[in-house]
Every structure is written in C-alpha cells, then in structure tokens.
Amino acid sequence: MKLMRERLGENLFLALLKIMENIVTYRAEYLWIDGTEPTAEIRSKTKILADGDEPGIWGYDGSSTNQATGDNSDVVLKPVFQCPDPIRGGDNILVMCETFLTDQETPHPTNTRALARAAEEKYGDQDPWFGLEQEYTMIDPGTGWPAGFPPNGFPAPQGPYYCGVGALKIHGRAAVERHTTLCIDAGLKISGTNAEVMPGQWEFQIGPAGTVEVGDHLWIARYLLYRVGEEHNVEISIEAKPMKGDWNGAGMHTNFSTQAMREGFDAITAACESLGAPGVPEKHLAGYGVGIEDRLTGEHETQRYDQFSYGVSDRGASIRIPWQVSQDQKGYIEDRRPNANADPYVVAALMTETVGAALA
Ligand code: ADP
Ligand code: MN
Ligand code: MN
Ligand code: MN
C-alpha cells in the first residue's frame, strides 16, 4: 500500500482508492415517516453496505422525531419498498421503511402505512387504484413568501398563472423539471405536472397505483422534491393555505376507482353515496390534513368542509365525477377534499375502507 502510494503519487492513489471503494460498496438511503405534529414529515439517513448485502432492519433515535422518550428511545426501521436513488445514481438505492416498536412486531403508533396495508388486505381484491394530485408551494427563503411574490406587496391577481408560460408568470420551472426527471429515474409512477393557480404553486400527480403503493411513491416523490429544493435554494411547502385571502390553497385531490367502478356507473354512484353517508365525511376530514377548514371554504374551487356534495364536472363539490366518466358511464371519482399536507397512507386507507365496504 505504502509503495503503491509512493509510486502513484498522492492524488492518483486517493482517486484509485475512491474507485475501489465505490466498486465494493453502495449506499442505501433509509426513509421513514416521523411523529411531527400536526403534520408528519419524512426523515432519512444513510447506510453504507457492502456489495451483495441487502439493506436489513435498522433503527434510530425516536426521541428526536417525536416518536419516543429519551429513556426508551429506539424505534425499529423495517425496509418495505425500495427503488433506485436517482440523485446518487449507480447502484445506490432509496429504502422506504415502516416504523416498529422494539418487539419488531407492533407497528409504531405513527406507522400509518400499516393502516393502508390493513385496508388493502381487506379490499385489495376489488383492485383499488389511486391517482394523487400533489400540490405544493415554492417558498423563497429570502422573503419567506411564495416564489414570484415581490418582497413588498403582491403579484397581479390569479388568472394567468395556472398552466402558464413566461418569466412574469412562472417561477421555479427548472426545479420542477429536475424533480420530474428524478421521479422517472427512480421508477415512480409519476403521471404529470402543471403550474398551479397561485404564483409559485405547482402540482405533480402519482398514479394510477394501489392503496399502499401510491403512498410509497408519493412519499418518496415528496422526499425527492425537498432534495431538489435544497439544490435550488427554495423551500418546498405542502401547507394547505400558505397565503390567506384571495389565493388558492394547496390540495391533494384523490382520484379513485375499483374494478367495478371502472366497469359501470352504478358502482360510481354507490361510491359517492358511501362517502356522504352519516358520519363518514367527518371521519374522512379528520384524516385529510391539518387546516382543512381554512382551505375548504366553499371558495377557490372547493366545497365547504361542513357540507358534502358530488356532481359531474363540479369543482365546487366534495366529489367530482369527471365529465369523461359520465360520458363513458364508467371510470373513477375525484375526492377534492384532501389537503396537500395529508398523509397519503391515511387518505388511501380511508378511501379503500369506505368504498370497499360499500361495494363488497
Ligand atoms: P385534474 O383534471 O383534476 O387536474 P389530473 O390530470 O391532475 O386531474 O390527475 C388525474 C389523476 O387520476 C392522474 O394521476 C391519473 O393517473 C389518475 N387516474 C386516471 N384514471 C384513473 C382511475 N381509473 N382510477 C384512479 N386514478 C386514475
Ligand atoms: Mn390536476
Ligand atoms: Mn391542481
Ligand atoms: Mn384535480
């Protein structure tokens, strides 16, 4: 080694060492959902593995993520889904984990993926599909305001920004493009993106995907979005109503179908009715993200949080039946109520349970 170092010279030796290191190891970025209240966040840390080794069970300090006390702090990470790490490239991977107590069998109380798993076990034979429209806002860290808002005052009112083009209307497109490429490279089921109604606001869609799968893909897509935010020095916010006043909030419209709904309109109607049954809207809203009353005002393409309705093409309804679906007399429904800050595992579990039971 010493001889090699002398013969090659310091720089070449270190470069060679680096190459050898990369050949014999890869990195797994372990991801999990924390216990932050009122809105859970994604966390991650890196494990370096020898080539050929699988990413196994791991753990972390739950007292730093609002998931444990200091005197009993360990939370267990069990890998449940993995995909290529599109940022690091090569053989490196992202590993989505579920959190467990140290008995390794009891899901941690904040483990919402376990709810989605249970719902899928019950009603998976109906083949539920989800398409989630994740809206978000890019915040300029310098001003603390959405990208495109001047430091003092306001931009021109809403109107030209949705699906707009041009430097005065669009802010952050380079970051959006980078995020889309990363999602595709990771193999996520991203199905589209668009600029939204408020300046600095954007959307991407994940789906169609299954009850558990859609949550895995959406959480990883969020993670990649935050990473792109680091690269572009922009803070990504999924807050439901980042700007009070006459500015659109940010939602996570939830498009949903089962096999029966994709085959006939009776099942579409039955699904809508089940979502409006006594007690059901309240139960769903409780899982649709914090600040739901601030966003579901009855204005800005929403139905009020305390009213339930469904209708064809109606963007002021709780549930919209797309025009094409009423034409075809089959397809899917759009629950417009979930907030951008909702947990996709919770939303998918609720939807699968409610409609699944009605159509069983
Ligand atoms: P909007 O017109 O409300 O903006 P989008 O085009 O943004 O709708 O999103 C629609 C989502 O619905 C997409 O992710 C799409 O993949 C998904 N989708 C399409 N067909 C179905 C279906 N049968 N079941 C569930 N989701 C579906
Ligand atoms: Mn959309
Ligand atoms: Mn939208
Ligand atoms: Mn929509």
XYZ file of C-alpha atoms and ligand atoms in Angstrom:
390
model
C 0.000 0.000 0.000
C 2.772 2.387 1.031
C 4.778 1.524 -2.057
C 1.726 1.983 -4.263
C 1.096 5.346 -2.680
C 4.641 6.499 -3.374
C 4.729 5.172 -6.949
C 1.331 6.602 -7.941
C 1.618 9.897 -6.128
C -0.891 11.099 -3.540
C -3.667 12.348 -5.865
C -3.770 9.345 -8.151
C -3.613 6.996 -5.162
C -6.606 8.669 -3.497
C -8.568 8.624 -6.768
C -7.897 4.915 -7.161
C -8.942 4.274 -3.572
C -12.210 6.098 -4.215
C -12.957 3.990 -7.291
C -12.248 0.769 -5.356
C -14.495 1.945 -2.541
C -17.347 2.571 -4.979
C -16.931 -0.846 -6.518
C -17.229 -2.698 -3.231
C -19.941 -0.597 -1.539
C -23.251 1.078 -2.252
C -25.414 3.439 -0.256
C -28.977 2.882 0.948
C -30.897 5.974 1.997
C -33.382 4.751 4.644
C -36.598 6.827 4.615
C -39.347 6.862 7.237
C -42.291 8.953 8.414
C -41.753 10.753 11.719
C -44.093 11.812 14.533
C -44.092 15.564 13.917
C -47.433 17.121 14.851
C -49.751 18.138 13.401
C -48.187 17.100 10.080
C -45.814 14.139 9.843
C -42.642 14.630 7.843
C -40.219 12.367 6.044
C -36.769 11.703 7.506
C -33.765 9.826 6.174
C -30.277 8.617 6.939
C -27.597 6.788 5.008
C -26.282 3.266 5.401
C -23.183 2.113 3.522
C -23.433 -1.513 2.529
C -21.031 -4.000 1.060
C -21.896 -5.093 -2.463
C -24.256 -8.052 -2.348
C -25.571 -7.220 1.136
C -29.285 -6.464 1.493
C -30.471 -3.415 3.465
C -31.716 -5.051 6.673
C -33.520 -3.923 9.790
C -32.139 -0.705 11.303
C -33.148 1.803 13.979
C -32.956 5.409 15.070
C -33.418 7.807 17.964
C -37.183 8.273 18.235
C -36.797 10.883 20.964
C -35.548 13.258 18.253
C -38.541 12.667 15.954
C -41.411 12.923 18.464
C -41.794 9.116 18.473
C -40.256 8.059 21.795
C -38.985 9.285 25.146
C -35.280 9.698 25.853
C -35.160 6.788 28.319
C -36.670 4.343 25.803
C -35.693 5.937 22.540
C -35.144 3.190 19.975
C -37.534 2.851 17.072
C -37.070 -0.018 14.615
C -36.930 0.500 10.835
C -38.108 -2.332 8.604
C -37.427 -1.919 4.862
C -40.677 -2.367 2.899
C -40.099 -0.793 -0.518
C -37.030 0.188 -2.473
C -36.119 1.938 -5.717
C -33.007 3.353 -7.401
C -31.588 6.512 -5.800
C -31.782 8.862 -8.795
C -29.682 11.551 -7.099
C -26.676 9.355 -6.281
C -27.141 7.115 -9.304
C -25.158 3.894 -9.733
C -26.220 1.004 -7.513
C -27.396 3.306 -4.730
C -30.981 2.924 -3.539
C -33.774 4.591 -1.588
C -35.373 2.337 1.017
C -38.821 3.168 2.366
C -39.305 1.755 5.876
C -42.115 1.137 8.312
C -41.517 2.015 11.962
C -41.957 -0.636 14.684
C -41.592 -0.930 18.444
C -38.542 -2.863 19.625
C -40.532 -6.121 19.764
C -40.229 -5.773 15.960
C -43.879 -6.826 15.569
C -46.010 -3.957 16.844
C -46.273 -1.106 14.355
C -45.321 2.217 15.968
C -48.497 4.282 16.686
C -47.366 6.751 13.994
C -46.921 3.980 11.398
C -49.763 4.922 9.031
C -48.541 2.598 6.281
C -49.787 -0.247 8.481
C -53.332 1.201 8.092
C -53.005 1.216 4.311
C -51.701 -2.354 4.424
C -54.692 -3.496 6.513
C -57.157 -1.804 4.123
C -55.501 -3.408 1.127
C -55.586 -6.823 2.787
C -59.346 -6.414 3.307
C -60.394 -4.927 -0.035
C -57.423 -5.456 -2.363
C -59.471 -7.990 -4.350
C -61.546 -5.035 -5.638
C -58.317 -3.759 -7.231
C -58.344 -0.162 -5.915
C -56.426 2.413 -7.965
C -55.369 5.876 -6.845
C -54.171 8.969 -8.670
C -52.966 11.640 -6.218
C -52.504 15.247 -7.348
C -49.884 16.679 -5.008
C -49.975 20.476 -4.992
C -47.187 22.429 -3.282
C -45.760 25.919 -2.978
C -42.191 27.031 -3.509
C -41.184 29.497 -0.795
C -38.351 31.993 -1.371
C -36.152 31.610 1.746
C -35.063 35.267 1.378
C -38.559 36.743 1.686
C -40.467 33.870 3.273
C -43.092 34.457 0.581
C -44.097 32.199 -2.292
C -41.731 32.348 -5.282
C -42.934 35.106 -7.591
C -44.360 37.273 -4.784
C -42.441 40.589 -4.634
C -40.783 41.320 -1.246
C -43.218 44.199 -0.615
C -46.729 43.837 -1.947
C -48.479 41.311 -4.119
C -48.283 39.967 -7.656
C -51.137 40.515 -10.127
C -54.277 38.581 -9.098
C -54.806 34.933 -10.004
C -55.739 34.154 -13.578
C -52.653 33.882 -15.820
C -50.583 31.510 -13.675
C -52.358 28.125 -13.986
C -50.556 26.153 -16.714
C -48.974 29.483 -17.682
C -45.767 30.226 -19.524
C -43.371 33.180 -19.398
C -40.990 34.753 -16.913
C -43.559 37.006 -15.225
C -45.963 34.139 -14.595
C -43.736 31.157 -13.910
C -41.287 30.683 -11.062
C -39.295 27.523 -10.385
C -39.764 25.557 -13.576
C -36.132 24.350 -13.612
C -36.685 22.733 -10.208
C -39.926 21.131 -11.394
C -38.209 19.630 -14.428
C -35.369 18.284 -12.280
C -37.887 16.732 -9.870
C -39.817 15.066 -12.690
C -36.630 13.545 -14.109
C -35.654 12.203 -10.675
C -39.091 10.612 -10.184
C -38.908 8.908 -13.580
C -35.341 7.708 -12.926
C -36.440 6.281 -9.571
C -39.194 4.341 -11.344
C -42.019 6.176 -9.568
C -45.452 6.247 -11.194
C -45.442 9.992 -11.844
C -48.143 10.794 -14.396
C -47.865 14.567 -14.976
C -47.063 18.054 -13.669
C -48.541 21.527 -14.049
C -48.164 25.097 -12.808
C -50.996 25.969 -10.414
C -53.396 28.867 -9.886
C -51.268 30.826 -7.371
C -47.775 32.063 -8.375
C -45.061 29.721 -7.107
C -47.581 26.876 -6.767
C -47.132 23.613 -8.677
C -48.565 20.111 -8.907
C -47.389 16.637 -9.780
C -49.509 13.518 -9.994
C -48.720 9.975 -8.889
C -50.823 7.132 -10.240
C -52.673 5.057 -11.038
C -51.242 2.960 -8.213
C -52.521 0.655 -5.456
C -53.517 1.567 -1.880
C -50.073 1.030 -0.315
C -48.067 1.665 -3.465
C -49.451 5.160 -4.024
C -48.318 6.204 -0.536
C -44.833 4.749 -1.046
C -44.434 6.519 -4.366
C -45.887 9.820 -3.156
C -43.764 9.997 -0.001
C -40.612 9.243 -1.994
C -41.624 11.851 -4.600
C -42.018 14.361 -1.728
C -38.565 13.410 -0.436
C -37.042 13.989 -3.888
C -38.868 17.319 -4.117
C -37.376 18.520 -0.819
C -33.933 17.442 -2.052
C -34.442 19.441 -5.250
C -35.450 22.358 -3.021
C -32.052 22.108 -1.296
C -30.302 22.188 -4.683
C -32.286 25.211 -5.887
C -32.363 27.036 -2.537
C -36.137 27.060 -2.417
C -38.243 25.798 0.496
C -40.977 23.366 -0.501
C -44.204 23.817 1.453
C -47.193 21.490 1.437
C -49.135 23.795 3.749
C -52.846 23.781 2.862
C -53.361 27.531 2.771
C -49.952 29.232 2.566
C -51.424 32.631 1.620
C -54.570 33.827 3.358
C -57.012 35.863 1.283
C -57.834 35.577 -2.386
C -55.245 32.940 -3.219
C -55.889 29.253 -3.908
C -54.941 26.736 -1.248
C -52.960 23.568 -1.924
C -54.733 20.229 -2.084
C -54.104 16.595 -2.809
C -57.088 15.675 -4.985
C -57.580 11.943 -4.715
C -58.740 10.130 -7.847
C -60.066 6.699 -7.026
C -61.562 3.651 -8.705
C -62.161 -0.030 -8.152
C -62.598 -2.680 -10.828
C -66.403 -2.328 -10.522
C -66.192 1.480 -10.915
C -64.030 1.078 -14.000
C -66.753 -1.173 -15.438
C -70.015 0.627 -14.660
C -71.736 3.761 -13.371
C -73.780 2.118 -10.602
C -70.585 1.496 -8.669
C -69.537 5.141 -9.228
C -72.822 6.344 -7.707
C -72.589 3.829 -4.844
C -69.044 5.030 -4.064
C -70.179 8.682 -3.926
C -73.156 7.806 -1.722
C -70.961 5.818 0.689
C -68.656 8.818 1.090
C -71.643 11.002 2.038
C -73.270 8.563 4.484
C -73.924 9.878 8.031
C -70.685 10.278 9.999
C -68.435 9.408 7.057
C -67.483 12.942 5.879
C -66.335 13.840 9.425
C -64.274 10.648 9.667
C -62.583 11.328 6.341
C -61.928 15.026 7.029
C -60.151 14.071 10.266
C -57.591 12.221 8.121
C -57.380 14.725 5.272
C -54.726 17.019 6.754
C -54.427 19.873 9.235
C -56.091 23.215 8.468
C -58.864 21.682 6.363
C -61.383 24.355 7.468
C -59.067 27.099 6.200
C -58.891 25.546 2.752
C -62.399 24.084 2.277
C -64.193 27.429 2.422
C -66.605 26.980 -0.476
C -64.426 29.431 -2.455
C -61.456 28.752 -4.742
C -62.802 25.566 -6.315
C -63.736 23.859 -3.039
C -66.882 22.733 -1.244
C -67.256 23.922 2.363
C -65.817 21.463 4.913
C -69.202 21.154 6.665
C -71.133 20.283 3.508
C -71.000 17.198 1.312
C -71.928 17.009 -2.343
C -70.982 15.186 -5.511
C -71.563 16.046 -9.125
C -70.425 15.752 -12.719
C -67.667 18.258 -13.650
C -68.375 20.184 -10.413
C -65.167 21.670 -8.993
C -67.211 23.189 -6.175
C -68.319 19.724 -4.991
C -66.648 17.485 -2.410
C -66.504 14.704 -5.005
C -66.254 15.428 -8.729
C -67.256 12.875 -11.333
C -65.118 13.808 -14.340
C -67.089 14.722 -17.491
C -65.465 11.900 -19.444
C -66.584 9.406 -16.785
C -70.230 10.440 -17.126
C -69.835 10.160 -20.920
C -68.322 6.675 -20.702
C -70.644 5.658 -17.821
C -67.605 4.178 -16.026
C -64.194 5.218 -14.697
C -63.285 6.963 -11.429
C -64.195 9.715 -8.974
C -62.167 12.645 -7.648
C -62.286 13.416 -3.918
C -61.276 17.093 -3.942
C -61.099 17.468 -0.157
C -57.686 16.105 0.973
C -55.146 18.824 1.799
C -51.692 18.993 0.260
C -50.357 18.194 3.753
C -52.414 14.997 4.147
C -50.658 11.656 4.686
C -51.286 9.593 1.511
C -51.270 6.338 3.524
C -54.142 7.642 5.685
C -56.140 9.016 2.742
C -55.744 5.792 0.746
C -56.684 3.656 3.763
C -59.863 5.676 4.436
C -60.964 5.601 0.804
C -60.270 1.885 0.370
C -62.169 1.035 3.602
C -65.240 3.223 2.957
C -65.803 2.437 -0.716
C -64.527 -1.123 -0.351
C -67.153 -1.876 2.328
C -69.930 -0.290 0.237
C -69.069 -2.259 -2.909
C -68.277 -5.549 -1.188
P -57.384 17.100 -12.811
O -58.145 17.163 -14.095
O -58.278 17.042 -11.627
O -56.334 18.175 -12.708
P -55.096 15.255 -13.090
O -54.882 15.014 -14.525
O -54.187 16.226 -12.434
O -56.643 15.650 -12.851
O -54.953 13.901 -12.253
C -55.728 12.773 -12.507
C -55.076 11.549 -11.871
O -56.010 10.482 -11.882
C -53.837 11.049 -12.588
O -52.825 10.754 -11.649
C -54.316 9.766 -13.260
O -53.284 8.823 -13.380
C -55.362 9.289 -12.266
N -56.338 8.352 -12.833
C -56.719 8.194 -14.128
N -57.607 7.183 -14.254
C -57.801 6.689 -13.002
C -58.597 5.631 -12.469
N -59.415 4.881 -13.246
N -58.540 5.393 -11.137
C -57.761 6.143 -10.342
N -56.988 7.146 -10.795
C -56.999 7.426 -12.101
Mn -54.574 18.150 -11.550
Mn -54.470 21.109 -9.139
Mn -57.994 17.626 -9.596
